[in-house]
XYZ file of C-alpha atoms in Angstrom:
411
model
C -45.153 -25.073 -99.086
C -44.561 -22.381 -101.763
C -46.576 -19.864 -99.768
C -44.526 -20.228 -96.547
C -41.368 -18.269 -97.568
C -43.251 -14.968 -97.594
C -44.192 -15.776 -94.002
C -40.595 -15.262 -92.700
C -41.248 -11.664 -91.709
C -43.274 -13.059 -88.814
C -40.037 -14.106 -86.997
C -39.556 -10.729 -85.314
C -42.449 -11.720 -83.073
C -40.273 -14.458 -81.430
C -38.433 -12.040 -79.088
C -41.669 -11.866 -77.083
C -40.985 -15.493 -75.953
C -37.883 -15.680 -73.743
C -37.424 -19.395 -74.330
C -36.839 -19.041 -78.084
C -35.024 -15.697 -78.001
C -31.977 -17.356 -76.465
C -31.737 -19.765 -79.474
C -31.997 -17.175 -82.297
C -28.481 -16.297 -83.471
C -29.507 -13.113 -85.316
C -30.466 -11.469 -82.060
C -26.955 -11.740 -80.429
C -25.556 -8.874 -82.453
C -28.509 -6.802 -81.283
C -27.558 -7.400 -77.611
C -23.783 -6.849 -78.137
C -24.114 -3.106 -78.398
C -25.924 -3.209 -75.030
C -22.917 -3.853 -72.659
C -23.057 -0.198 -71.615
C -26.441 -1.098 -70.153
C -24.844 -3.518 -67.587
C -24.574 -0.810 -64.938
C -28.341 -0.592 -65.146
C -28.736 -4.335 -64.591
C -28.465 -4.028 -60.787
C -31.498 -1.843 -60.901
C -33.446 -4.161 -63.158
C -32.529 -7.376 -61.311
C -34.216 -6.406 -58.111
C -37.439 -5.934 -60.010
C -37.469 -9.285 -61.857
C -36.050 -11.814 -59.367
C -37.322 -10.846 -55.929
C -35.322 -13.550 -54.148
C -31.992 -11.964 -55.107
C -33.081 -8.427 -54.215
C -32.233 -8.480 -50.477
C -28.784 -9.966 -51.004
C -27.152 -7.186 -53.092
C -28.193 -4.437 -50.633
C -26.635 -6.377 -47.755
C -23.221 -6.559 -49.379
C -22.651 -2.814 -49.393
C -23.763 -2.682 -45.725
C -21.167 -5.126 -44.395
C -18.032 -3.398 -45.775
C -18.767 -0.158 -43.885
C -18.788 -2.174 -40.658
C -15.231 -3.374 -41.170
C -13.593 0.052 -40.796
C -15.713 0.704 -37.690
C -14.190 -2.165 -35.708
C -10.542 -1.002 -35.949
C -11.341 2.355 -34.324
C -13.221 0.496 -31.603
C -10.236 -1.787 -31.076
C -7.855 1.152 -31.199
C -9.803 2.852 -28.441
C -9.926 -0.322 -26.360
C -6.176 -0.943 -26.699
C -5.014 2.066 -24.585
C -7.451 1.049 -21.805
C -5.079 -1.536 -20.228
C -2.291 1.081 -20.021
C -3.950 3.286 -17.378
C -5.169 0.167 -15.602
C -1.577 -1.074 -15.282
C -0.306 2.295 -14.044
C -1.664 2.090 -10.474
C -0.314 -1.442 -10.110
C 3.387 -1.333 -11.068
C 3.922 -4.484 -9.049
C 2.515 -6.391 -12.019
C 5.021 -4.868 -14.453
C 7.878 -7.352 -14.965
C 9.905 -4.742 -16.882
C 10.159 -2.373 -13.921
C 13.771 -2.049 -12.686
C 12.665 -2.787 -9.108
C 10.612 -5.841 -9.994
C 11.686 -9.096 -8.348
C 10.845 -12.712 -8.982
C 8.422 -14.072 -6.394
C 8.080 -17.621 -7.665
C 7.879 -20.242 -4.953
C 11.173 -21.978 -4.254
C 12.837 -24.092 -1.636
C 13.184 -22.244 1.676
C 15.826 -22.808 4.349
C 14.556 -21.855 7.814
C 17.312 -20.664 10.135
C 17.554 -22.023 13.648
C 17.474 -18.563 15.264
C 14.332 -16.719 14.304
C 14.718 -13.710 16.616
C 17.237 -11.987 18.795
C 17.357 -8.932 21.039
C 19.892 -6.406 19.809
C 21.413 -3.468 21.677
C 18.695 -1.040 20.635
C 15.960 -3.263 22.084
C 17.853 -3.629 25.370
C 18.524 0.097 25.495
C 14.869 0.790 24.891
C 13.871 -1.358 27.855
C 16.473 0.289 30.129
C 15.280 3.764 29.193
C 11.738 2.822 30.151
C 12.909 1.772 33.624
C 12.215 5.165 35.312
C 8.734 5.190 33.805
C 8.214 1.634 34.968
C 9.153 2.542 38.554
C 6.801 5.504 38.542
C 4.018 3.330 37.180
C 4.752 0.744 39.867
C 4.375 3.437 42.520
C 1.084 4.572 40.998
C -0.254 1.012 40.844
C 0.870 0.453 44.442
C -0.991 3.547 45.635
C -4.085 2.542 43.684
C -4.010 -1.040 44.983
C -3.832 0.228 48.593
C -7.561 0.935 48.388
C -8.216 -2.815 48.033
C -6.583 -3.807 51.309
C -5.443 -7.424 51.275
C -5.834 -7.692 47.495
C -3.233 -5.002 46.885
C -0.382 -7.472 46.307
C -2.536 -9.513 43.917
C -3.363 -6.414 41.853
C 0.330 -5.553 41.545
C 1.116 -9.097 40.391
C -1.668 -8.995 37.818
C -0.345 -5.728 36.455
C 3.176 -7.135 36.180
C 1.881 -10.245 34.395
C -0.208 -8.179 31.992
C 2.908 -7.533 29.896
C 2.541 -11.045 28.447
C -0.503 -9.783 26.533
C 1.943 -8.213 24.099
C 2.441 -11.682 22.583
C -1.201 -12.784 22.875
C -2.682 -13.142 19.386
C -6.271 -11.974 20.191
C -4.830 -8.988 22.033
C -2.612 -8.208 19.057
C -5.622 -8.330 16.744
C -7.553 -5.952 18.986
C -4.528 -3.668 19.092
C -4.238 -3.705 15.303
C -7.907 -2.846 14.807
C -8.505 -0.330 17.597
C -5.233 1.531 17.986
C -3.479 1.090 14.631
C -6.669 1.114 12.503
C -5.588 -1.909 10.475
C -7.704 -4.528 8.729
C -7.228 -7.914 7.146
C -6.331 -7.776 3.423
C -8.936 -8.620 0.815
C -8.426 -11.712 -1.401
C -7.066 -9.481 -4.186
C -4.687 -7.740 -1.798
C -3.635 -11.038 -0.273
C -2.804 -12.364 -3.748
C -0.364 -9.445 -4.124
C 1.158 -9.266 -0.677
C 1.648 -12.938 0.176
C 4.111 -13.776 -2.662
C 6.177 -10.710 -1.741
C 6.163 -11.649 1.944
C 7.117 -15.209 1.083
C 10.148 -13.947 -0.859
C 11.216 -11.667 2.009
C 10.956 -14.363 4.644
C 12.665 -16.906 2.363
C 15.696 -14.658 2.023
C 15.762 -14.056 5.776
C 15.239 -17.719 6.675
C 12.218 -16.782 8.772
C 8.966 -18.689 9.046
C 6.554 -16.229 7.467
C 3.451 -17.976 8.813
C 4.352 -16.795 12.307
C 3.383 -13.243 11.349
C 0.068 -11.672 10.406
C -0.267 -9.335 7.420
C -2.535 -6.319 7.788
C -3.498 -3.346 5.589
C -4.123 0.263 6.549
C -6.583 2.287 4.462
C -4.240 5.208 3.904
C -2.961 7.086 0.854
C 0.455 7.586 2.426
C 3.593 5.535 1.981
C 4.081 3.802 5.312
C 4.341 0.443 7.075
C 4.275 -0.705 10.690
C 5.643 -3.508 12.843
C 3.753 -3.829 16.119
C 3.463 -6.206 19.040
C 4.997 -9.597 18.391
C 3.560 -10.702 15.044
C 1.934 -7.736 13.223
C 3.248 -6.454 9.878
C 1.062 -3.806 8.268
C 1.373 -1.789 5.071
C -0.751 1.017 3.705
C -3.050 0.613 0.741
C -0.905 3.096 -1.186
C 2.258 1.034 -0.657
C 0.456 -2.128 -1.705
C -1.023 -0.728 -4.922
C 1.529 1.860 -6.040
C 4.929 0.365 -5.248
C 6.629 -2.230 -7.447
C 6.872 -5.560 -5.734
C 10.612 -5.056 -5.155
C 10.048 -1.801 -3.264
C 7.145 -3.343 -1.367
C 9.464 -6.196 -0.420
C 12.049 -3.688 0.821
C 9.449 -2.001 3.029
C 8.300 -5.321 4.465
C 11.902 -6.471 4.972
C 12.486 -3.272 6.967
C 9.509 -4.069 9.208
C 10.696 -7.653 9.556
C 14.002 -6.246 10.787
C 12.133 -4.567 13.646
C 10.621 -7.897 14.633
C 13.818 -9.881 14.252
C 15.787 -7.350 16.308
C 13.184 -7.170 19.081
C 12.361 -3.499 18.490
C 8.616 -4.002 18.126
C 7.906 -5.977 21.278
C 10.357 -4.028 23.471
C 8.838 -0.696 22.440
C 5.298 -1.866 23.069
C 6.236 -3.529 26.356
C 7.940 -0.378 27.638
C 4.983 1.751 26.561
C 2.535 -0.580 28.336
C 4.384 -0.493 31.663
C 4.790 3.281 31.446
C 1.071 3.836 30.845
C -0.054 4.114 34.539
C 2.597 6.729 35.227
C 1.573 8.734 32.168
C -2.078 8.610 33.168
C -1.194 9.793 36.685
C 0.901 12.621 35.242
C -1.961 13.791 33.064
C -4.321 13.759 36.033
C -1.890 15.764 38.177
C -1.323 18.205 35.347
C -5.062 18.778 34.882
C -5.611 19.186 38.629
C -2.757 21.664 38.936
C -4.079 23.733 36.031
C -7.560 23.843 37.586
C -6.102 24.725 41.002
C -4.034 27.504 39.454
C -7.069 29.059 37.743
C -9.081 28.821 40.956
C -6.277 30.390 42.997
C -6.215 33.425 40.705
C -9.592 34.396 42.135
C -7.915 34.841 45.558
C -5.158 37.059 44.230
C -1.407 36.626 44.565
C -1.665 34.921 47.925
C -3.821 32.141 46.448
C -1.415 31.586 43.561
C 1.576 31.495 45.896
C -0.202 29.007 48.127
C -0.903 26.627 45.215
C 2.651 26.954 43.953
C 4.029 26.122 47.392
C 1.829 23.018 47.684
C 2.694 21.743 44.213
C 6.386 22.501 44.722
C 6.422 20.765 48.079
C 4.829 17.629 46.633
C 7.269 17.603 43.736
C 10.277 18.014 46.041
C 9.024 15.272 48.354
C 8.517 12.910 45.431
C 11.954 13.604 43.965
C 13.732 13.210 47.260
C 11.855 10.043 48.130
C 12.588 8.344 44.800
C 16.241 9.484 44.813
C 15.812 11.873 41.910
C 14.441 9.297 39.484
C 11.526 11.524 38.412
C 14.085 13.985 37.046
C 15.284 11.311 34.661
C 11.826 11.190 33.119
C 12.415 14.660 31.693
C 15.267 13.343 29.562
C 13.733 9.968 28.700
C 11.834 11.186 25.581
C 15.049 12.477 23.984
C 16.939 9.279 24.781
C 14.089 7.117 23.480
C 14.012 9.124 20.243
C 17.749 8.563 19.786
C 17.346 4.820 20.338
C 14.403 4.811 17.921
C 16.520 6.429 15.223
C 19.172 3.788 15.758
C 16.540 1.062 15.482
C 15.433 2.453 12.114
C 19.000 2.278 10.819
C 19.261 -1.315 12.054
C 16.065 -2.213 10.215
C 17.410 -0.555 7.045
C 20.565 -2.637 7.302
C 18.479 -5.785 7.715
C 16.559 -5.062 4.502
C 19.739 -4.129 2.633
C 21.497 -7.327 3.735
C 18.673 -9.324 2.140
C 19.370 -7.692 -1.228
C 16.789 -4.896 -1.139
C 19.181 -1.936 -0.840
C 18.394 -0.360 -4.278
C 14.653 -0.795 -3.710
C 14.876 0.698 -0.217
C 16.846 3.668 -1.546
C 14.088 4.267 -4.101
C 11.465 4.190 -1.335
C 13.484 6.657 0.745
C 13.717 8.949 -2.270
C 9.924 8.911 -2.626
C 9.520 9.672 1.075
C 11.977 12.552 0.747
C 10.052 13.982 -2.195
C 6.842 13.789 -0.179
C 8.476 15.693 2.680
C 9.674 18.354 0.265
C 6.140 18.790 -1.091
C 4.800 19.168 2.447
C 7.461 21.741 3.275
C 6.632 23.658 0.090
C 2.934 23.654 1.040
C 3.732 24.907 4.545
C 5.956 27.599 3.079
C 3.142 28.738 0.791
C 0.738 28.878 3.734
C 3.307 30.864 5.722
C 3.456 33.612 3.102
C 6.561 32.349 1.329
C 8.674 32.205 4.481
C 10.316 28.759 4.797
C 9.385 26.848 7.930
C 12.509 25.444 9.561
C 12.429 22.559 11.964
C 13.734 23.444 15.401
C 16.662 21.637 16.974
C 14.410 20.407 19.781
C 11.978 18.786 17.352
C 14.882 17.106 15.558
C 16.007 15.584 18.844
C 12.496 14.244 19.446
C 12.199 12.728 15.955
C 11.961 8.928 15.998
C 13.257 8.530 12.417
C 16.594 9.668 10.968
C 16.607 12.170 8.134
C 16.829 11.125 4.506
C 20.537 11.849 4.057
C 21.527 9.877 7.165
C 19.604 6.799 6.104
C 20.941 6.968 2.559
C 24.483 7.375 3.885
C 24.226 4.133 5.851
C 23.007 2.313 2.721
C 25.993 3.295 0.586
C 28.013 0.227 1.522
C 25.214 -1.976 0.171
C 24.626 0.130 -2.944
C 28.232 0.142 -4.151
C 29.269 -2.842 -6.318
C 31.475 -5.353 -4.596
C 35.035 -5.520 -5.865
C 36.193 -8.954 -6.995
C 39.153 -10.303 -5.063
């Protein structure tokens, strides 16, 4: 036992054993001056414990991903803004947006009527109808005993105006309309339901169609067709779209649509005969020029004699046909004002005024383009073309809407 004290110097060998080095108090002061070496511990830890090595490198990788997501979200946030721009009908904050929620509807007892413009339209087509009747009578004479039956069939053919399959064929072939897609129907049907609810009209009696056009337009045809362009459906707020459809409903309610189509149908044989006579006379005139002045005079005498005989036989009615287009255009302008009043009476006057303003701006752009093509010289519309216009000008239509745009005074 007396020889063991000199053996204490062998204790420095204990640091080689990690289990006993943690229990030796004299070694703690030796490790206290080593705190500056802690920054180096991340580099030493990966070497000793291999299980903890992959975890520290992953922590610095995740924080850089956090600032990357906000820019991605910031770029994705403006994306809905341009998507909502072409569909202002979905914007509830638009001044011309209306509520289209389903509500209780009161159906009026009188769904349609025939106003003065519809009656006037039919009366103005009377000379054309008589000429067409004469043409059909001459054509049916070739069938002998069946002539009277052919005339009766032609007179009864006017009922096709209200025949649904015929209307569909008319919409597709002549008006180039199509049925709306499910997405378009989801937009147009609530608006149409609101329009018909305000008017007290059964909306299911009419068919909604769409025209693939980039122009602002709508159409009311036959007895049950209401069509709007793709531009009006996608670009107009639902209040302005409702105003356009209420205008077209006014044409149906007033009888303008069916009377115009009915008059056009009964005037068609006379127009076809006129085109044939015009083509034959032009060909005869060119052929007569080969025989000199005598040939031309002979053709003129024959054509003039036939025209005089026709006028005298029909008591001058063919002369009325020359003035019918101007009278029909005047009645058409009046019908447009009546349809505007119908839409304004349903509460769509501000929306209709906004639509008219957009139409006026489009006309101004077209006039500016024509002026540029004409070398800077403005192209003015002639007085004759104004008389043949079927729609009133912008200022006239806006003038007739003023009584609906001004606030009502309380009594």
